[in-house]
Short mmCIF file of C-alpha atoms and ligand atoms in Angstrom, two decimals:
data_model
loop_
_atom_site.label_atom_id
_atom_site.label_comp_id
_atom_site.label_asym_id
_atom_site.label_seq_id
_atom_site.Cartn_x
_atom_site.Cartn_y
_atom_site.Cartn_z
CA MET L 1 30.82 -19.15 -35.34
CA GLY L 2 32.90 -19.41 -32.60
CA ASP L 3 36.60 -19.04 -33.22
CA MET L 4 37.78 -22.29 -34.28
CA SER L 5 40.83 -22.21 -34.79
CA ASP L 6 41.72 -21.49 -31.30
CA TYR L 7 40.29 -24.43 -30.65
CA HIS L 8 42.25 -26.72 -32.44
CA SER L 9 45.64 -24.89 -31.10
CA MET L 10 44.15 -25.50 -28.07
CA LYS L 11 43.09 -29.41 -28.79
CA GLU L 12 46.67 -30.38 -29.91
CA ARG L 13 48.09 -29.82 -27.19
CA ALA L 14 45.32 -31.73 -25.11
CA ASP L 15 45.55 -34.90 -27.23
CA THR L 16 49.39 -34.75 -25.61
CA CYS L 17 47.92 -34.52 -22.06
CA ALA L 18 45.59 -36.95 -22.52
CA ALA L 19 48.37 -39.47 -23.66
CA ALA L 20 49.88 -38.61 -20.40
CA ILE L 21 46.84 -39.63 -18.50
CA ARG L 22 46.04 -42.57 -20.07
CA ARG L 23 49.14 -44.33 -18.88
CA HIS L 24 47.73 -44.32 -15.42
CA ASP L 25 45.31 -46.31 -14.14
CA GLU L 26 44.62 -44.38 -10.86
CA VAL L 27 44.31 -40.38 -11.02
CA ARG L 28 44.26 -37.55 -8.64
CA VAL L 29 41.36 -34.44 -9.78
CA VAL L 30 42.53 -31.77 -7.78
CA SER L 31 40.32 -28.91 -8.49
CA HIS L 32 38.72 -25.06 -7.23
CA LEU L 33 36.03 -25.31 -5.24
CA ASP L 34 33.23 -22.67 -7.02
CA ALA L 35 30.73 -23.52 -10.54
CA ASP L 36 33.97 -23.35 -12.44
CA GLY L 37 35.96 -25.73 -9.98
CA LEU L 38 32.99 -28.24 -9.82
CA THR L 39 31.85 -28.38 -12.89
CA ALA L 40 35.63 -28.73 -14.93
CA ALA L 41 35.48 -31.69 -11.74
CA ALA L 42 32.82 -33.07 -13.00
CA ILE L 43 33.79 -32.67 -16.85
CA MET L 44 37.14 -34.94 -15.80
CA SER L 45 35.24 -37.04 -13.47
CA ARG L 46 32.66 -38.11 -15.92
CA THR L 47 35.16 -38.67 -18.96
CA LEU L 48 37.89 -40.72 -16.11
CA ASP L 49 35.18 -42.87 -15.83
CA ARG L 50 34.12 -44.07 -19.09
CA CYS L 51 38.25 -44.44 -20.16
CA GLY L 52 38.45 -46.69 -16.73
CA ILE L 53 40.76 -44.78 -14.76
CA GLU L 54 40.36 -45.22 -11.46
CA HIS L 55 39.94 -41.43 -9.20
CA ASP L 56 38.83 -39.32 -6.46
CA VAL L 57 38.02 -35.18 -6.52
CA ARG L 58 39.61 -32.99 -4.05
CA CYS L 59 38.19 -29.45 -4.41
CA VAL L 60 39.97 -26.70 -2.59
CA LYS L 61 40.12 -22.20 -1.62
CA GLN L 62 43.08 -21.78 -3.45
CA LEU L 63 46.17 -23.77 -4.52
CA ASP L 64 49.01 -23.16 -1.87
CA ARG L 65 51.87 -24.90 -0.75
CA MET L 66 50.01 -26.71 2.06
CA VAL L 67 47.40 -28.23 -1.06
CA LEU L 68 50.84 -29.19 -2.38
CA GLY L 69 52.45 -31.10 0.01
CA GLU L 70 49.35 -33.61 0.13
CA VAL L 71 49.71 -33.71 -3.58
CA ALA L 72 53.41 -35.20 -3.36
CA ASP L 73 52.69 -36.94 -0.35
CA ALA L 74 49.66 -38.75 -1.63
CA ASN L 75 52.27 -39.04 -4.50
CA VAL L 76 48.92 -40.35 -6.71
CA PRO L 77 50.00 -39.07 -10.60
CA THR L 78 47.39 -35.32 -10.26
CA ILE L 79 45.34 -33.71 -12.77
CA PHE L 80 44.74 -30.12 -11.33
CA THR L 81 41.55 -28.35 -13.19
CA ASP L 82 40.54 -24.60 -12.54
CA LEU L 83 43.86 -23.77 -10.87
CA GLY L 84 47.28 -25.01 -11.27
CA SER L 85 49.01 -22.53 -13.69
CA GLY L 86 49.89 -19.82 -11.69
CA MET L 87 52.12 -22.39 -9.25
CA LEU L 88 54.09 -23.67 -12.22
CA SER L 89 57.27 -23.87 -10.47
CA GLU L 90 56.37 -25.31 -7.49
CA MET L 91 54.44 -28.71 -8.28
CA PRO L 92 56.20 -31.42 -7.04
CA LEU L 93 58.42 -33.27 -9.00
CA ASP L 94 58.29 -36.29 -9.28
CA ILE L 95 54.66 -36.79 -10.23
CA GLU L 96 52.52 -36.59 -13.30
CA ILE L 97 51.34 -33.30 -13.18
CA VAL L 98 48.35 -32.60 -15.67
CA VAL L 99 46.88 -28.55 -15.10
CA ALA L 100 44.40 -28.07 -17.08
CA ASP L 101 43.29 -24.04 -16.40
CA HIS L 102 42.31 -20.67 -17.63
CA HIS L 103 44.96 -18.54 -14.93
CA GLN L 104 47.23 -16.30 -15.56
CA ILE L 105 49.80 -18.04 -15.84
CA ASP L 106 53.86 -18.59 -13.48
CA ARG L 107 56.25 -17.07 -15.43
CA ARG L 108 59.09 -18.53 -12.99
CA HIS L 109 61.39 -20.72 -14.39
CA VAL L 110 59.82 -24.39 -14.67
CA ASP L 111 62.28 -27.18 -15.12
CA HIS L 112 59.08 -30.13 -15.31
CA GLN L 113 59.95 -33.12 -16.20
CA HIS L 114 56.57 -34.65 -16.63
CA LEU L 115 54.62 -31.90 -16.58
CA HIS L 116 51.48 -31.19 -18.69
CA HIS L 117 50.17 -27.92 -19.48
CA LEU L 118 47.10 -26.84 -21.27
CA ASN L 119 45.88 -23.60 -21.17
CA PRO L 120 44.25 -20.56 -23.11
CA HIS L 121 46.77 -17.97 -22.30
CA LEU L 122 49.94 -20.24 -24.45
CA PHE L 123 47.84 -19.73 -27.38
CA GLY L 124 46.57 -16.40 -27.59
CA ILE L 125 43.17 -17.09 -26.21
CA ASP L 126 41.93 -14.73 -23.16
CA GLY L 127 41.24 -17.09 -20.59
CA SER L 128 38.48 -15.09 -18.86
CA THR L 129 36.95 -14.23 -21.09
CA GLU L 130 36.63 -16.43 -23.97
CA LEU L 131 37.59 -19.76 -22.36
CA SER L 132 36.77 -21.13 -18.23
CA GLY L 133 38.71 -24.25 -16.79
CA ALA L 134 35.70 -26.18 -17.02
CA GLY L 135 35.72 -24.93 -21.16
CA CYS L 136 39.56 -26.44 -20.38
CA ALA L 137 38.94 -29.49 -19.40
CA TYR L 138 35.69 -29.99 -21.87
CA ILE L 139 38.53 -29.29 -24.48
CA LEU L 140 41.11 -32.80 -22.72
CA ALA L 141 38.02 -34.28 -21.92
CA GLN L 142 37.16 -34.77 -25.93
CA SER L 143 40.89 -35.59 -26.52
CA LEU L 144 39.89 -38.25 -23.74
CA GLY L 145 37.00 -40.15 -26.23
CA GLU L 146 33.73 -39.17 -27.35
CA ASN L 147 32.55 -36.26 -24.99
CA TYR L 148 30.12 -34.13 -26.69
CA ASP L 149 27.70 -34.23 -24.26
CA LEU L 150 29.73 -32.25 -21.69
CA ALA L 151 29.36 -29.64 -23.13
CA ASP L 152 26.62 -28.67 -21.12
CA LEU L 153 28.80 -28.32 -18.42
CA ALA L 154 31.30 -26.55 -19.80
CA ILE L 155 28.83 -23.55 -20.14
CA VAL L 156 28.09 -23.70 -16.83
CA GLY L 157 31.44 -23.07 -15.71
CA ALA L 158 31.75 -20.15 -18.60
CA VAL L 159 28.77 -18.47 -17.60
CA GLY L 160 29.68 -19.41 -13.21
CA ASP L 161 33.17 -17.17 -14.19
CA LEU L 162 30.78 -14.37 -15.52
CA GLN L 163 32.92 -14.86 -18.53
CA ALA L 164 29.77 -13.84 -20.75
CA ARG L 165 29.32 -10.35 -19.55
CA LYS L 166 31.70 -8.51 -21.75
CA SER L 167 29.73 -9.55 -24.89
CA GLY L 168 26.36 -10.15 -23.37
CA ARG L 169 27.38 -14.03 -24.36
CA LEU L 170 29.71 -16.26 -24.85
CA VAL L 171 32.44 -15.59 -27.18
CA GLY L 172 35.74 -17.20 -28.17
CA CYS L 173 36.45 -21.35 -27.15
CA ASN L 174 32.85 -21.02 -25.19
CA ARG L 175 31.05 -20.23 -28.56
CA ALA L 176 32.53 -22.94 -30.18
CA ILE L 177 31.55 -25.54 -27.57
CA LEU L 178 27.95 -24.29 -27.08
CA GLU L 179 27.29 -24.61 -30.42
CA LYS L 180 28.92 -28.34 -30.41
CA GLY L 181 26.98 -29.21 -27.42
CA ALA L 182 23.98 -27.51 -29.16
CA ASP L 183 24.32 -29.48 -32.13
CA HIS L 184 24.17 -33.13 -30.14
CA GLY L 185 20.90 -31.47 -28.70
CA VAL L 186 21.71 -30.82 -24.87
CA ILE L 187 21.95 -26.96 -24.82
CA GLY L 188 20.36 -23.97 -26.01
CA TYR L 189 20.31 -20.20 -26.56
CA LYS L 190 18.96 -17.06 -27.32
CA ARG L 191 18.41 -13.05 -26.58
CA ASP L 192 15.91 -13.27 -22.90
CA LEU L 193 15.45 -11.27 -20.01
CA SER L 194 19.39 -11.29 -17.89
CA LEU L 195 17.41 -11.12 -14.03
CA PHE L 196 18.40 -13.53 -12.31
CA GLY L 197 16.04 -16.66 -11.31
CA LYS L 198 13.44 -17.56 -14.40
CA GLN L 199 12.97 -21.29 -13.90
CA THR L 200 12.35 -21.59 -10.27
CA ARG L 201 11.62 -17.76 -9.08
CA GLN L 202 8.44 -16.21 -8.75
CA MET L 203 8.44 -13.10 -11.76
CA PHE L 204 8.40 -10.27 -8.63
CA LYS L 205 11.51 -11.90 -7.42
CA LEU L 206 13.81 -10.95 -10.44
CA LEU L 207 12.82 -7.35 -9.46
CA GLN L 208 13.26 -7.64 -6.56
CA TYR L 209 16.65 -9.41 -6.14
CA SER L 210 18.17 -7.78 -9.36
CA SER L 211 21.65 -6.26 -9.51
CA ASP L 212 22.28 -6.60 -12.24
CA PRO L 213 21.13 -4.11 -13.73
CA TYR L 214 20.27 -2.58 -9.34
CA LEU L 215 16.98 -1.36 -10.22
CA PRO L 216 16.36 1.79 -8.84
CA GLY L 217 13.20 1.62 -6.84
CA LEU L 218 12.09 -1.81 -6.89
CA THR L 219 15.62 -3.81 -6.04
CA GLY L 220 15.42 -4.13 -2.05
CA ASN L 221 10.94 -3.17 -2.40
CA GLU L 222 9.03 -6.40 -2.37
CA GLY L 223 5.53 -4.51 -3.09
CA ALA L 224 7.30 -1.91 -5.53
CA SER L 225 8.28 -5.15 -7.97
CA ILE L 226 5.14 -6.32 -7.47
CA MET L 227 3.21 -3.13 -8.31
CA PHE L 228 5.07 -2.91 -11.47
CA LEU L 229 3.95 -6.62 -12.13
CA LYS L 230 -0.03 -6.01 -11.69
CA ASN L 231 0.61 -2.42 -13.66
CA VAL L 232 1.95 -4.35 -16.39
CA GLY L 233 -0.58 -6.59 -15.94
CA ILE L 234 1.48 -9.87 -14.90
CA ASN L 235 -0.56 -11.25 -11.24
CA SER L 236 -0.22 -13.52 -8.90
CA SER L 237 -2.03 -16.11 -10.19
CA GLY L 238 -4.93 -17.20 -7.12
CA GLU L 239 -2.44 -17.97 -4.33
CA ARG L 240 0.05 -18.53 -6.59
CA TRP L 241 2.94 -15.71 -8.04
CA LYS L 242 3.86 -17.07 -12.00
CA ARG L 243 7.75 -17.61 -12.99
CA TRP L 244 8.86 -15.90 -15.78
CA ILE L 245 9.18 -19.55 -17.49
CA ASP L 246 5.36 -19.86 -17.10
CA LEU L 247 4.97 -16.33 -19.33
CA GLY L 248 3.12 -16.31 -22.46
CA VAL L 249 5.46 -14.32 -25.22
CA GLY L 250 3.77 -11.53 -25.80
CA GLU L 251 3.52 -10.87 -21.44
CA ARG L 252 7.36 -11.85 -21.58
CA GLN L 253 7.95 -9.06 -24.45
CA LYS L 254 5.17 -7.09 -22.61
CA VAL L 255 7.79 -6.64 -18.93
CA VAL L 256 10.80 -6.57 -20.64
CA SER L 257 9.63 -3.47 -23.11
CA SER L 258 7.50 -1.48 -19.63
CA LEU L 259 11.08 -2.52 -17.53
CA VAL L 260 13.21 -0.67 -20.59
CA GLN L 261 10.71 2.37 -20.36
CA TYR L 262 11.01 1.89 -16.87
CA CYS L 263 14.78 2.43 -16.61
CA ILE L 264 15.23 5.49 -18.64
CA SER L 265 12.46 7.00 -16.63
CA LYS L 266 14.93 6.85 -13.75
CA ARG L 267 17.52 8.07 -15.93
CA MET L 268 19.86 4.31 -15.93
CA SER L 269 22.56 4.69 -18.05
CA SER L 270 22.96 2.88 -21.47
CA TYR L 271 25.45 0.44 -20.20
CA HIS L 272 22.59 -0.33 -17.49
CA ILE L 273 19.35 -1.46 -18.97
CA GLN L 274 21.21 -3.11 -21.76
CA ARG L 275 22.27 -5.08 -19.08
CA LEU L 276 18.42 -6.02 -19.40
CA VAL L 277 18.45 -8.61 -22.50
CA THR L 278 21.58 -10.69 -22.62
CA GLU L 279 22.23 -14.40 -24.40
CA GLY L 280 20.64 -17.76 -21.99
CA TYR L 281 21.28 -20.52 -21.82
CA THR L 282 18.98 -23.59 -21.11
CA LEU L 283 19.74 -26.90 -20.15
CA ILE L 284 18.04 -29.29 -22.69
CA ARG L 285 17.92 -32.17 -20.77
CA GLU L 286 17.05 -30.94 -17.60
CA GLN L 287 13.62 -30.69 -16.57
CA GLU L 288 11.50 -27.77 -17.01
CA GLY L 289 11.07 -25.18 -13.19
CA ILE L 290 14.84 -26.56 -11.71
CA GLU L 291 17.60 -24.72 -11.28
CA MET L 292 19.74 -27.16 -13.37
CA ARG L 293 18.20 -25.59 -16.53
CA ASP L 294 19.22 -21.98 -16.37
CA ALA L 295 23.18 -22.28 -16.54
CA SER L 296 23.11 -19.68 -14.36
CA GLU L 297 20.95 -20.89 -11.60
CA TYR L 298 22.49 -23.32 -12.56
CA ALA L 299 26.03 -21.86 -11.33
CA THR L 300 24.67 -20.14 -8.42
CA LEU L 301 23.77 -23.16 -7.68
CA LEU L 302 26.87 -25.19 -7.25
CA ASN L 303 28.50 -21.51 -5.88
CA ALA L 304 26.50 -22.27 -2.87
CA THR L 305 27.74 -25.77 -2.05
CA GLY L 306 31.66 -25.85 -3.12
CA ARG L 307 32.27 -21.67 -1.20
CA TYR L 308 31.21 -23.24 1.93
CA GLY L 309 32.41 -26.36 2.27
CA PHE L 310 30.13 -28.77 0.26
CA ALA L 311 31.70 -29.63 -3.24
CA ASP L 312 31.00 -32.99 -2.71
CA ILE L 313 26.77 -32.04 -3.10
CA GLY L 314 27.76 -30.06 -5.84
CA LEU L 315 29.86 -32.31 -7.66
CA ALA L 316 26.85 -35.22 -6.91
CA VAL L 317 24.26 -32.50 -8.78
CA CYS L 318 27.17 -31.91 -12.09
CA LEU L 319 27.35 -35.77 -11.97
CA GLY L 320 23.16 -36.08 -12.09
CA ASP L 321 22.46 -36.17 -8.22
CA ARG L 322 18.80 -34.90 -8.42
CA ASP L 323 17.56 -36.50 -5.05
CA LYS L 324 19.12 -36.62 -1.58
CA GLU L 325 22.55 -34.47 -2.62
CA PHE L 326 20.45 -32.19 -4.86
CA ALA L 327 17.69 -30.86 -1.81
CA LYS L 328 20.97 -30.44 0.47
CA ALA L 329 22.55 -28.24 -2.13
CA LYS L 330 19.11 -26.09 -2.95
CA ASP L 331 19.19 -25.48 1.33
CA LEU L 332 22.89 -24.25 1.32
CA LEU L 333 21.24 -22.16 -2.06
CA ALA L 334 18.50 -20.41 0.58
CA GLY L 335 21.88 -20.02 2.29
CA HIS L 336 23.83 -18.45 0.08
CA ARG L 337 21.08 -16.37 -1.46
CA LYS L 338 20.46 -14.62 1.93
CA ASN L 339 24.15 -13.99 3.28
CA LEU L 340 25.08 -12.19 -0.61
CA VAL L 341 21.88 -9.99 0.04
CA ASP L 342 23.57 -9.37 4.26
CA GLY L 343 26.86 -8.64 2.62
CA LEU L 344 25.27 -6.33 -0.47
CA ASN L 345 23.48 -4.86 3.25
CA PHE L 346 26.46 -4.20 4.88
CA VAL L 347 28.90 -2.84 2.08
CA LYS L 348 25.73 -0.28 2.09
CA GLU L 349 26.29 0.64 5.63
CA GLN L 350 29.58 0.68 5.97
CA GLY L 351 30.82 2.50 2.49
CA ILE L 352 33.32 2.25 0.25
CA THR L 353 36.19 3.91 0.92
CA GLU L 354 38.48 5.87 -2.62
CA LEU L 355 42.33 5.66 -3.18
CA THR L 356 43.37 7.61 -5.87
CA HIS L 357 43.28 4.17 -8.63
CA ILE L 358 40.97 2.32 -6.37
CA GLN L 359 38.34 1.73 -4.03
CA TYR L 360 37.74 -0.56 -1.13
CA PHE L 361 36.38 -1.96 1.74
CA ASP L 362 36.58 -4.14 4.50
CA ALA L 363 34.49 -7.08 5.60
CA GLY L 364 36.27 -8.13 8.39
CA SER L 365 34.15 -11.59 9.77
CA SER L 366 31.01 -10.04 8.65
CA ILE L 367 31.87 -12.08 4.54
CA LYS L 368 33.11 -15.01 4.49
CA ASP L 369 36.08 -14.97 1.93
CA THR L 370 35.24 -17.45 0.32
CA ILE L 371 32.00 -15.23 -1.25
CA VAL L 372 33.41 -11.38 -0.49
CA GLY L 373 34.80 -11.57 -3.84
CA ILE L 374 31.10 -12.37 -5.36
CA VAL L 375 30.19 -9.55 -2.61
CA ALA L 376 33.02 -7.17 -4.49
CA GLY L 377 31.94 -8.10 -7.79
CA MET L 378 28.26 -7.12 -7.17
CA SER L 379 29.30 -3.92 -5.26
CA LEU L 380 31.10 -2.61 -8.04
CA THR L 381 28.75 -3.63 -10.91
CA ASN L 382 25.73 -0.95 -8.81
CA ARG L 383 28.01 1.67 -8.23
CA ARG L 384 28.36 4.62 -10.63
CA LYS L 385 32.29 5.60 -10.04
CA ARG L 386 33.26 2.49 -12.09
CA ASP L 387 36.28 3.25 -13.05
CA MET L 388 38.64 2.05 -9.67
CA PRO L 389 38.35 -1.10 -9.26
CA MET L 390 37.28 -2.69 -5.93
CA LEU L 391 39.11 -3.84 -3.49
CA ALA L 392 37.72 -6.62 0.08
CA PHE L 393 39.30 -7.73 2.61
CA ALA L 394 37.53 -10.58 4.99
CA ASP L 395 39.78 -11.96 8.00
CA SER L 396 40.83 -15.94 6.52
CA ASP L 397 43.07 -18.54 8.18
CA GLY L 398 46.49 -17.18 7.97
CA GLY L 399 45.81 -13.46 7.13
CA ALA L 400 43.41 -11.36 5.95
CA LYS L 401 41.34 -12.88 1.90
CA VAL L 402 41.42 -9.66 -0.29
CA SER L 403 39.67 -10.05 -3.62
CA ALA L 404 39.57 -7.92 -6.29
CA ARG L 405 37.26 -6.18 -9.37
CA GLY L 406 37.34 -4.72 -12.09
CA THR L 407 35.91 -3.55 -15.24
CA GLN L 408 36.57 -4.29 -19.35
CA ASP L 409 36.94 -0.54 -20.26
CA LEU L 410 39.38 -1.16 -17.18
CA VAL L 411 40.72 -3.68 -18.79
CA ARG L 412 41.23 -2.47 -21.71
CA ARG L 413 42.60 0.49 -20.35
CA GLY L 414 45.40 -1.90 -19.00
CA LEU L 415 44.24 -3.38 -15.41
CA ASN L 416 45.81 -5.91 -15.06
CA LEU L 417 44.02 -7.20 -11.70
CA ALA L 418 45.93 -10.44 -11.20
CA ASP L 419 49.11 -9.19 -12.19
CA ALA L 420 48.85 -6.20 -10.07
CA ILE L 421 48.12 -8.64 -6.66
CA GLU L 422 50.66 -11.09 -6.79
CA ALA L 423 53.46 -8.36 -7.60
CA CYS L 424 52.05 -6.08 -4.41
CA ALA L 425 50.82 -9.74 -2.05
CA ALA L 426 55.21 -11.27 -2.53
CA LYS L 427 55.99 -8.02 -1.69
CA VAL L 428 53.92 -7.77 1.73
CA GLY L 429 54.54 -11.91 2.43
CA GLY L 430 51.48 -13.31 0.30
CA MET L 431 49.52 -14.78 -2.36
CA GLY L 432 47.67 -14.28 -5.08
CA GLY L 433 46.85 -14.53 -9.04
CA GLY L 434 43.93 -15.00 -11.51
CA HIS L 435 42.79 -12.55 -14.55
CA ASN L 436 43.26 -9.65 -15.45
CA ILE L 437 39.52 -8.46 -14.59
CA ALA L 438 39.03 -10.45 -11.26
CA ALA L 439 42.01 -11.99 -8.85
CA GLY L 440 42.93 -12.21 -5.25
CA ALA L 441 45.34 -13.28 -2.72
CA THR L 442 45.79 -14.04 1.28
CA ILE L 443 47.81 -11.65 2.38
CA PRO L 444 49.45 -11.19 6.32
CA ASP L 445 47.66 -9.71 8.65
CA GLY L 446 48.59 -6.60 9.56
CA THR L 447 50.04 -5.31 6.19
CA LYS L 448 46.66 -4.37 4.89
CA ASP L 449 48.02 -0.78 4.66
CA GLU L 450 50.87 -1.19 2.79
CA PHE L 451 49.15 -3.28 0.25
CA LEU L 452 46.29 -1.34 0.00
CA GLU L 453 49.09 1.89 -1.15
CA LEU L 454 51.05 -0.93 -3.10
CA MET L 455 48.38 -1.52 -5.25
CA ASP L 456 47.37 1.74 -5.57
CA VAL L 457 50.55 3.09 -6.73
CA MET L 458 50.32 -0.11 -9.67
CA VAL L 459 46.83 0.59 -10.74
CA GLY L 460 47.46 3.31 -10.86
CA GLU L 461 50.74 3.12 -12.99
CA GLN L 462 48.61 0.26 -15.32
CA VAL L 463 45.54 2.13 -15.95
CA THR L 464 46.08 4.77 -18.77
CA PRO L 465 43.94 7.96 -17.74
CA ALA L 466 39.91 7.82 -19.61
CA GLU L 467 39.79 9.77 -23.04
O1 C5P B 1 39.13 -18.85 -10.50
P1 C5P B 1 38.09 -18.45 -11.44
O2 C5P B 1 38.73 -18.37 -12.50
O3 C5P B 1 36.86 -19.64 -10.90
O4 C5P B 1 37.45 -17.31 -10.82
C1 C5P B 1 36.83 -16.22 -11.68
C2 C5P B 1 36.00 -15.14 -11.47
O5 C5P B 1 35.77 -13.92 -12.28
C3 C5P B 1 35.12 -14.94 -10.78
O6 C5P B 1 34.49 -15.31 -9.46
C4 C5P B 1 33.98 -14.56 -11.19
O7 C5P B 1 33.12 -13.78 -10.68
C5 C5P B 1 34.86 -12.94 -11.69
N1 C5P B 1 34.61 -12.02 -13.20
C6 C5P B 1 34.15 -11.21 -12.49
N2 C5P B 1 33.78 -9.70 -13.87
C7 C5P B 1 34.09 -11.21 -15.17
C8 C5P B 1 34.75 -12.64 -15.26
C9 C5P B 1 34.45 -12.38 -14.75
O8 C5P B 1 33.80 -10.45 -11.85
N3 C5P B 1 33.40 -10.01 -15.97
O1 C5P B 2 38.20 -15.94 -4.00
P1 C5P B 2 38.40 -15.10 -5.52
O2 C5P B 2 36.90 -14.77 -6.17
O3 C5P B 2 38.90 -13.53 -5.48
O4 C5P B 2 39.25 -15.37 -6.55
C1 C5P B 2 39.43 -14.19 -7.98
C2 C5P B 2 39.73 -15.71 -8.84
O5 C5P B 2 41.69 -14.62 -8.44
C3 C5P B 2 40.11 -16.41 -9.39
O6 C5P B 2 40.32 -17.03 -10.14
C4 C5P B 2 40.58 -17.21 -7.93
O7 C5P B 2 41.10 -18.66 -8.66
C5 C5P B 2 42.11 -16.47 -7.82
N1 C5P B 2 42.73 -16.51 -6.53
C6 C5P B 2 44.02 -16.94 -7.24
N2 C5P B 2 45.02 -17.34 -5.89
C7 C5P B 2 44.47 -16.23 -4.41
C8 C5P B 2 42.80 -15.94 -5.10
C9 C5P B 2 42.03 -16.11 -5.66
O8 C5P B 2 44.60 -16.94 -8.20
N3 C5P B 2 44.83 -15.79 -3.41
ZN1 ZN B 3 37.68 -20.83 -13.27
#
């Protein structure tokens, strides 16, 4: 059972936010451009439609002073989803603002007469693992009407933010939303093979492209992946390879047990072997065999739109387009997958530099600033040396983009990347924030070395030595 008391404490605050929204017949939604941000925006947009409140939606890379300036100029009541909590003290004062976010909260003094803030951290709920931006928007949506059917989008958002990774399943408020969604017949969940692409990809590609976990000898090797499956008795039937969903129960069990045996024979750590089977989430109302049927494939499809400047396409898919916009999203997905593979290869070739308490790579212009964080996360997951957070740099407008990723173990030992990155970025004239386990910033050109030194010291202070 999910934690319903947490859920109810947030619900009261959500009611206040909803009352503020209902006072207007026109609002604006500003959201983040990743999968969680897009699903959060879609939940809000559907809900506002149902309330008869006119609105436009804008998705941004991050909430900086430029975006806030535009919000102030527009002078329309604004709902921020999946961002905003780190910038409360800079919100325009003259308009009514609702922030539904799960990022760490701005600790600077806030004196705003018309600001309503919904965030799990306010209620002792962990925003990096127990509730996503989409989940927060979902809770707000329940205060604006009967919107239980939007639970599937909230789950896609949580999965997109990797909130199921810690325990191999969704926990806390996310679980309460999941169970409500299951009761209403919109989402299903069960333990299953964790590899990416179960709905849409030919079976051997699940192995060939597996990055979490990395499968030694199979990842990156098409021939070996095909041989592995042939040995298990899974063949292409004629021209066509089966997908995971085409396999029978016996075949599936055989693939899983053979993979586990294989990984043991390759002396993979039990941590990585355990990651082969995790809870998976199915969007029951979606057709079988398309990306949107599986929460993880859906989230990646959305990342392939928003992170490349095509948030409107991702949003259209979330709002139900299964035609032209979906086709465009699939084209973008092919490019996104290629960019991730190229990014990982770049890191492999260039190498990772280790300082005392952090490790990093600088992608320059080789990896796009909006996906360098994903590559950083994957590089850390694949690496043996996982006891130091991974930082990554990429060229960006107005400076260098920094992305940082940690592990649950490091968080348990005190790591808080949002605190560290916010403080260190500020010291070199930049701005950042995020979560304990994942954070980002933009810093001025020429400050990278100083920033790295500061981060190395601060992370060293945060993290207690392993027992
Ligand atoms: O801005 P937002 O909250 O949507 O992004 C959260 C980020 O945290 C995602 O990029 C996600 O990949 C990352 N994350 C992670 N490891 C976790 C949890 C979240 O890298 N265990
Ligand atoms: O961009 P990246 O994926 O590395 O972001 C990781 C986390 O840090 C996300 O939750 C993102 O919203 C947050 N972030 C932020 N401020 C920035 C950049 C990223 O709060 N300037
Ligand atoms: Zn989020």
